[in-house]
XYZ file of C-alpha atoms in Angstrom:
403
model
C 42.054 12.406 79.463
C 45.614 12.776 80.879
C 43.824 10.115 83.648
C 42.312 7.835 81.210
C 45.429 7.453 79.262
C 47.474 6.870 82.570
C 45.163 3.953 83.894
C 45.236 2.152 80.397
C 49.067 2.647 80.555
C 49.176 0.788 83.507
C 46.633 -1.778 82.626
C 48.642 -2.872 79.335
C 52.032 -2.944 81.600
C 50.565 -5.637 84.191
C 48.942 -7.338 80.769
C 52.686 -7.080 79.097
C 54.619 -8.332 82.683
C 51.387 -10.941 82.735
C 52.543 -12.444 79.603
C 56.084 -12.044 79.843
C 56.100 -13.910 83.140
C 53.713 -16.803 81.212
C 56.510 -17.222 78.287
C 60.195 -19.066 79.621
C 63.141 -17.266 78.837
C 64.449 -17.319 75.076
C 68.096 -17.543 74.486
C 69.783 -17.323 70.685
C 72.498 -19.686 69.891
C 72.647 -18.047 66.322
C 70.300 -16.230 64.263
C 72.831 -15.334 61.702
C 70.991 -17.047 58.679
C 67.497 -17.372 57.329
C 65.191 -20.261 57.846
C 66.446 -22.457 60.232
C 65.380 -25.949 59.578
C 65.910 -28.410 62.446
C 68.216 -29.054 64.693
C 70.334 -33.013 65.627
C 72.167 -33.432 68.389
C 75.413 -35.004 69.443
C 78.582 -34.270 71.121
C 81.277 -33.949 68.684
C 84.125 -32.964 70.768
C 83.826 -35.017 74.177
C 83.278 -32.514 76.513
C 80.007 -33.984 77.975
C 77.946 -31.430 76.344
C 75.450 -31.782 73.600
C 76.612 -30.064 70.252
C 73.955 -29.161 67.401
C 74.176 -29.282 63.598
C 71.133 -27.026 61.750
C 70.399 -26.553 57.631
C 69.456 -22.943 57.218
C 67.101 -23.318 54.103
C 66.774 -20.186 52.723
C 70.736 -19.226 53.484
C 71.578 -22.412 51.790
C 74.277 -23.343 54.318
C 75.177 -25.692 56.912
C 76.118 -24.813 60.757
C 77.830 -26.635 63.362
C 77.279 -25.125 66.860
C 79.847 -26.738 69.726
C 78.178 -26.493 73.281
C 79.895 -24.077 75.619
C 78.755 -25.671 78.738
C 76.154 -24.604 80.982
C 77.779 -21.176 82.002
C 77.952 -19.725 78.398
C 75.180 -21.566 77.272
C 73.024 -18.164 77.315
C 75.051 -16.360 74.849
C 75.561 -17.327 71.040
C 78.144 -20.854 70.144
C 80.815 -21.058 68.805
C 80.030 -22.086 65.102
C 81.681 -23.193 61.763
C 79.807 -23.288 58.467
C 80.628 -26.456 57.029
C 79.363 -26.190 53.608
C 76.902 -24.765 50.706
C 73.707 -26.802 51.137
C 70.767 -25.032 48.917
C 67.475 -26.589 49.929
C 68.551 -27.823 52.640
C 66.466 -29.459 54.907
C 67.995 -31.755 57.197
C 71.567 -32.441 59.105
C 73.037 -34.704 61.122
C 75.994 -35.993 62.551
C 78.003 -38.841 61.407
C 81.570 -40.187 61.217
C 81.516 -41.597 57.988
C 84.801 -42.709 57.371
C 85.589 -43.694 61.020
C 88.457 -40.972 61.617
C 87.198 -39.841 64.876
C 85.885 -36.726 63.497
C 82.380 -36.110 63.008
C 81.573 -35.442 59.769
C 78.084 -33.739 59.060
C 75.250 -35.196 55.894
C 72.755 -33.071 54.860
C 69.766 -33.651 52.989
C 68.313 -31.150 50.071
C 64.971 -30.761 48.471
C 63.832 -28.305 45.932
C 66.022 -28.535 42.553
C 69.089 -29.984 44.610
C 67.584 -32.873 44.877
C 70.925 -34.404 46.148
C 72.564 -35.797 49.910
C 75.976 -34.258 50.527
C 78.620 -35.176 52.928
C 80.573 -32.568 54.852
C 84.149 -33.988 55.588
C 85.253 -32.716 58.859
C 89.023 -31.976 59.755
C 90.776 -34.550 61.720
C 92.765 -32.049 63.621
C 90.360 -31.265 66.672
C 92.236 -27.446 66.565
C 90.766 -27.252 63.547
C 87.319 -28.063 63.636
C 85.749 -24.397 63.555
C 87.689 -23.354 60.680
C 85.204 -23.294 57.773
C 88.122 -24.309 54.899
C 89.116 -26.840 57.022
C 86.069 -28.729 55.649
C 85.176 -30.281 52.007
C 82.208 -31.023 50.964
C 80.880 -34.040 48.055
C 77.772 -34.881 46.899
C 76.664 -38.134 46.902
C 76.075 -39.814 43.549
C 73.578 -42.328 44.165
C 71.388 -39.924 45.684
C 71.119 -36.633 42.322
C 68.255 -36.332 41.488
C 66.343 -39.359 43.142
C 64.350 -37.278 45.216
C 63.336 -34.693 47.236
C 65.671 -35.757 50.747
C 63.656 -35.080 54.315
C 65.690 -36.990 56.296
C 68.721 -39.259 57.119
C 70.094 -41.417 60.126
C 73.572 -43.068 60.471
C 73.390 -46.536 61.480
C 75.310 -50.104 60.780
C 72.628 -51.859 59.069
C 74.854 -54.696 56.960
C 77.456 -55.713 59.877
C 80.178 -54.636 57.177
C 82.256 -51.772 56.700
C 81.672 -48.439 57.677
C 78.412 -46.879 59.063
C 75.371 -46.915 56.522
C 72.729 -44.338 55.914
C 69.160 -44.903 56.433
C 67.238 -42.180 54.728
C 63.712 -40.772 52.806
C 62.313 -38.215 50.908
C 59.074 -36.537 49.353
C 57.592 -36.490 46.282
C 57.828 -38.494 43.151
C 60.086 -41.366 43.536
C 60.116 -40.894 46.993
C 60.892 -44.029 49.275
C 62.736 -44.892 52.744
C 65.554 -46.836 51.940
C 69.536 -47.201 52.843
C 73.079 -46.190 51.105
C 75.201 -49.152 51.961
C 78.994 -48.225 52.539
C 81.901 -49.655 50.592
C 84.926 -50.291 51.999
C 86.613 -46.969 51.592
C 83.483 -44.839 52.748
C 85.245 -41.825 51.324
C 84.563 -42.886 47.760
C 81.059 -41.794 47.640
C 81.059 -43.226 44.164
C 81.270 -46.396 45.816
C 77.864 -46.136 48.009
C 74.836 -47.627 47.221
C 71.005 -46.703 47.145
C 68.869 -49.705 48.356
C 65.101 -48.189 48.702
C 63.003 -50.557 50.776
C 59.022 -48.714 50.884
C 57.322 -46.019 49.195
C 56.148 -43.255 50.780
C 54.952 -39.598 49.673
C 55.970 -36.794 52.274
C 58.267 -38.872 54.873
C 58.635 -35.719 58.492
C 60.630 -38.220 60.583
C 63.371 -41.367 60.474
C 63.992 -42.430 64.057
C 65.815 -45.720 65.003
C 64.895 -48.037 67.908
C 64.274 -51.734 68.404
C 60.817 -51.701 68.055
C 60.773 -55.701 68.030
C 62.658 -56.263 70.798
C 65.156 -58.521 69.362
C 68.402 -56.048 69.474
C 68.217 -55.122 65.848
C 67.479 -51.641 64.673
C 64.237 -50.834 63.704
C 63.121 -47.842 61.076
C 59.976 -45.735 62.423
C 58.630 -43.662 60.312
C 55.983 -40.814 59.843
C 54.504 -40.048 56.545
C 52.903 -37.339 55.932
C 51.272 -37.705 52.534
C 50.207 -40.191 50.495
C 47.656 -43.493 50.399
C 49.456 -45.109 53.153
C 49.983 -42.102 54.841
C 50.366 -42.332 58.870
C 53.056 -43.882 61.192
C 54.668 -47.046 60.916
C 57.993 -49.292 61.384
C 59.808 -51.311 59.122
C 61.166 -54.309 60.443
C 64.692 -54.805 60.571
C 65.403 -58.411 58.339
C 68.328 -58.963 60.348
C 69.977 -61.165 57.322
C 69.840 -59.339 53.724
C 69.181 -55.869 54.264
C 69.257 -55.171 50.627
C 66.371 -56.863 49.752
C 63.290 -54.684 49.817
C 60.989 -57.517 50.281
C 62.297 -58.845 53.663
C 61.468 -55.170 55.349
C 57.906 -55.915 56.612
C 55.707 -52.786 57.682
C 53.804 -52.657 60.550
C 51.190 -50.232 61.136
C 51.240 -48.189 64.020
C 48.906 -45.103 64.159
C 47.586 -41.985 62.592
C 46.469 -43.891 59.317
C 45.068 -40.997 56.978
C 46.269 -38.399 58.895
C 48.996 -35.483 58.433
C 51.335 -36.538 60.859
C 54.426 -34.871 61.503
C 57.193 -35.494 63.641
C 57.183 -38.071 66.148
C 58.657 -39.119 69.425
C 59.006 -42.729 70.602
C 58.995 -42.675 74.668
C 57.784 -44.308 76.961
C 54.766 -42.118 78.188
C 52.693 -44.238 80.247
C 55.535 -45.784 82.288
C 54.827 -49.703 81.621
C 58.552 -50.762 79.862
C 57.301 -50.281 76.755
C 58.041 -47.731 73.751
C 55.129 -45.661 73.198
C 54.740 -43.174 69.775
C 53.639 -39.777 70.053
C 53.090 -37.696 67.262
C 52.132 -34.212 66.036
C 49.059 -34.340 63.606
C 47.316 -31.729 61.670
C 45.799 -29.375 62.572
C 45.724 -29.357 65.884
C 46.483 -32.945 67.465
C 49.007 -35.262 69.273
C 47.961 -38.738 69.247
C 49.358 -41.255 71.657
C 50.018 -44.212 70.268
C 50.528 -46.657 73.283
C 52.241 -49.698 73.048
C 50.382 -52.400 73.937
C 52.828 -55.526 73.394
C 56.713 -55.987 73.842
C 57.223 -56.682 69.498
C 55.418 -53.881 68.264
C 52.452 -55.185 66.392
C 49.462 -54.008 68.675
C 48.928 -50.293 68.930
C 45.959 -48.361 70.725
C 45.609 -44.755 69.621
C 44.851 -41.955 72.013
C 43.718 -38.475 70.763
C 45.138 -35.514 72.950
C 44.282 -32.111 71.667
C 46.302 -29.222 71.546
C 44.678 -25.748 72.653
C 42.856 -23.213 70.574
C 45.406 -20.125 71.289
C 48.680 -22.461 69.610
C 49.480 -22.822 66.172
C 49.169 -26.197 64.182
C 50.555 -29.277 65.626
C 54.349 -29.468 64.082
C 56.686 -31.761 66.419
C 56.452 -33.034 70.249
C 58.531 -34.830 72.351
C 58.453 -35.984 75.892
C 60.121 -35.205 78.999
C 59.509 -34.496 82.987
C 59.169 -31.223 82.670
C 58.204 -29.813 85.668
C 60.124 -32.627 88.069
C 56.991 -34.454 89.109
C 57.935 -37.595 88.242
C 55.987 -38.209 85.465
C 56.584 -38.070 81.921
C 54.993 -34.721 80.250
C 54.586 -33.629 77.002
C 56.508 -30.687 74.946
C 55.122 -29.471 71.433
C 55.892 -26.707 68.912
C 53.894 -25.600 65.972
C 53.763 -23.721 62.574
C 51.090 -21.042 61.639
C 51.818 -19.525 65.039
C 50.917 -15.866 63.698
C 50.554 -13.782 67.265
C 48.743 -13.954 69.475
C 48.802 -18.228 68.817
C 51.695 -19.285 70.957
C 54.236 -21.606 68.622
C 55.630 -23.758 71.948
C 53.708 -25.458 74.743
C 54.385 -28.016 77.413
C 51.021 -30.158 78.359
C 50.692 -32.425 81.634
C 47.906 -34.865 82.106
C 45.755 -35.047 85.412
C 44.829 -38.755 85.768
C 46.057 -40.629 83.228
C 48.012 -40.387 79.858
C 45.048 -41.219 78.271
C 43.049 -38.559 78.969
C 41.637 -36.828 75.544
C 42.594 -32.984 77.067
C 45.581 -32.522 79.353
C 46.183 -28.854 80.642
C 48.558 -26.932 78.246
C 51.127 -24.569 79.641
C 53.148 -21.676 77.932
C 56.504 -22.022 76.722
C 57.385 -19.519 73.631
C 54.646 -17.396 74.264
C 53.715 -15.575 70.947
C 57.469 -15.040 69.396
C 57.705 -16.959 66.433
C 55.462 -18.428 63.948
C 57.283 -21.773 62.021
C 58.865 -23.600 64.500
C 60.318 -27.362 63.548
C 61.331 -30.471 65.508
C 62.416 -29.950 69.155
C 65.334 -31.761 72.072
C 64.576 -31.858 75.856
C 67.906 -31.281 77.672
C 69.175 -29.120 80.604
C 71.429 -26.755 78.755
C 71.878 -24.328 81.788
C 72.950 -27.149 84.097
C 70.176 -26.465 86.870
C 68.276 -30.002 86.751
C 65.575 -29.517 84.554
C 64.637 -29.992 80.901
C 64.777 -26.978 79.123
C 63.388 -26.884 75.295
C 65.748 -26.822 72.382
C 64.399 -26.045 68.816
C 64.216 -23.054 65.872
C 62.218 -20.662 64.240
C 62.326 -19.941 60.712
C 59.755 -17.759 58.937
C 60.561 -14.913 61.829
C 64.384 -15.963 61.932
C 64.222 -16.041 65.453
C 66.978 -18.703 64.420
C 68.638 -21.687 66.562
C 67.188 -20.931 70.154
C 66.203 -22.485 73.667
C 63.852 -21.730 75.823
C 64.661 -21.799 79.878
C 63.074 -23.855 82.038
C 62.035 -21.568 84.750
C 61.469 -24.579 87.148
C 64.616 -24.412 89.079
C 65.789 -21.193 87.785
C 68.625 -19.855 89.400
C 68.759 -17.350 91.774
């Protein structure tokens, strides 16, 4: 017996080193909070390195985490709550009243129902200090809808920057809150909705026309015209629904949930890839410079990872070529909740060989950034966790690890 129990002790140690070698490296940035939901990206105080801003939905607050460069990177940021946010479920960065400090908007569901502003400090010193920021709700937007999702951008060519942004539910609709002339009198701002939607999982912003005007892509994940598509910028009269033409782009009918827009296949041209349920990430490639002719490309996801949640693309492994990098919910262990997949022969290939990332930590994870955090040269994978509370984390590219 004493034998027996010996051999199977060793047998489940080379299984547990197996599988710990398989999974990269997890570091925590902060799991202070419950129910981390999403993380945006941008660097707030100039030092070159990528800051984050994350809505913890069940905490009902609002974090700002400032990058402490590649050495420290490992450990948890430094990090400011900037506000009360219940229901929240999306942040981002935006300097709203054009002081030079980046000011945070979040975006609540649930019985909030309601986009708030987070006024940051001017005085850089001050920046972490947590009453050092106020925070406002935004008028316009009580009780409209359910708020996803919102993206700062000048659509109007006046005043300050505007707010594209969407929700879910009844009422819901992508549309824009055009800035008055003192963007700090949120009283001032106005709702302009352009298109209905029913569940909207991503806003992104790119000139899908090709004419140097910003674009609105969106996924939706619910609803009769549910699927991916982009509304055409008007370039003259923004406010007028009717002049935002959509354009179809893939995934009609399906649950689709976040998307990237990449170029994948390499020819100059912005390509959409998106996570749909349960288990899918179709390629939409680009097949003409103004966006109106799509081909869609099925690429499944494997049997032992959750259900399809967010991807994005990347070189992973530094071969050159562009890769793909996607998380998942229902990960309940053993499923795996992050993978990396490469393709063989071609980007259109229906199954490309899937490669571990999170291994089977995790269940929920949520949209995901491709950057090299630990300053060795390759992509390492930025996202959270939030039904285990894993929290804000990365995961370390083992590629070029360091010695």
């Amino acid at each position: 017996m004493h034998r027996t129990l010996t051999a199977l002790t060793v047998i489940a140690v080379i299984l547990t080193a197996g599988t710990a070698c398989a999974a990269w490296p997890r570091h925590t940035i902060d799991d202070s909070s419950r129910g981390a939901d999403g993380i945006r990206l941008w660097d707030v105080d100039r030092d070159g390195h990528a800051d984050i801003v994350t809505g913890w939905e069940e905490g009902g607050i609002t974090r700002v985490y400032l990058n402490p460069g590649p050495e420290k990177a490992k450990g948890k940021w430094p990090a400011v709550t900037v506000g009360r946010t219940p229901n929240v479920e999306d942040a981002v960065f935006c300097d709203l009243d054009n002081d030079g400090a980046h000011d945070v908007v979040t975006c609540c569901e649930g019985r909030t129902r309601t986009v708030f502003v987070h006024w940051a400090p001017k005085e850089r010193d001050r920046y972490l200090d947590p009453s050092a920021w106020t925070t406002e709700a935004v008028p316009a937007s009580k009780g409209r809808m359910k708020w996803m999702f919102a993206v700062p951008v000048q659509l109007d060519g006046k005043h300050g920057v505007d707010l594209v942004a969407a929700g879910k539910g009844k009422g819901a609709a992508v549309g824009w809150f055009e800035s008055p002339a003192n963007p700090r009198n949120l009283a001032a701002w106005t709702w302009h909705p352009i298109h209905q939607v029913g569940w909207v999982m991503s806003l992104r912003l790119g000139d899908v026309r090709g004419d140097g005007h910003p674009d609105i892509l969106v996924s939706d994940r619910y609803g009769p015209s549910r699927g991916v598509f982009w509304l055409e910028n008007p370039r003259t009269n923004p406010a007028n629904a009717g002049a935002w033409r959509r354009h179809d782009v893939g995934g009609k009918g399906r649950e689709v949930m976040f998307l990237d827009h990449a170029d994948l296949d390499g020819d100059d041209a912005g390509d959409v890839l998106v996570a749909a349920k349960p288990r899918d990430i179709l390629f939409c490639r680009s097949l003409s410079k103004n966006g109106r002719r799509w081909k869609e490309h099925t690429i499944r996801t494997p049997e032992s990872a959750g259900t399809a949640k967010a991807v994005a693309v990347g070189d992973i492994d530094s071969g050159g070529r562009q890769d793909l990098v996607f998380t998942c919910e229902h990960a309940k262990p053993p499923r795996s909740g992050v993978m990396w997949m490469s393709y063989r022969n071609s980007p259109m290939d229906p199954k490309w060989p899937a490669h571990e990332v999170s291994g089977p930590g995790g269940v929920k994870f949520d949209r995901l950034e491709l950057l090299d955090l630990d300053g060795d040269g390759d992509l390492d994978v930025l996202t959270c966790e939030e039904r285990h509370n894993l929290g804000v984390i990365w995961y370390e590219n083992p590629a070029h690890a360091r010695p």
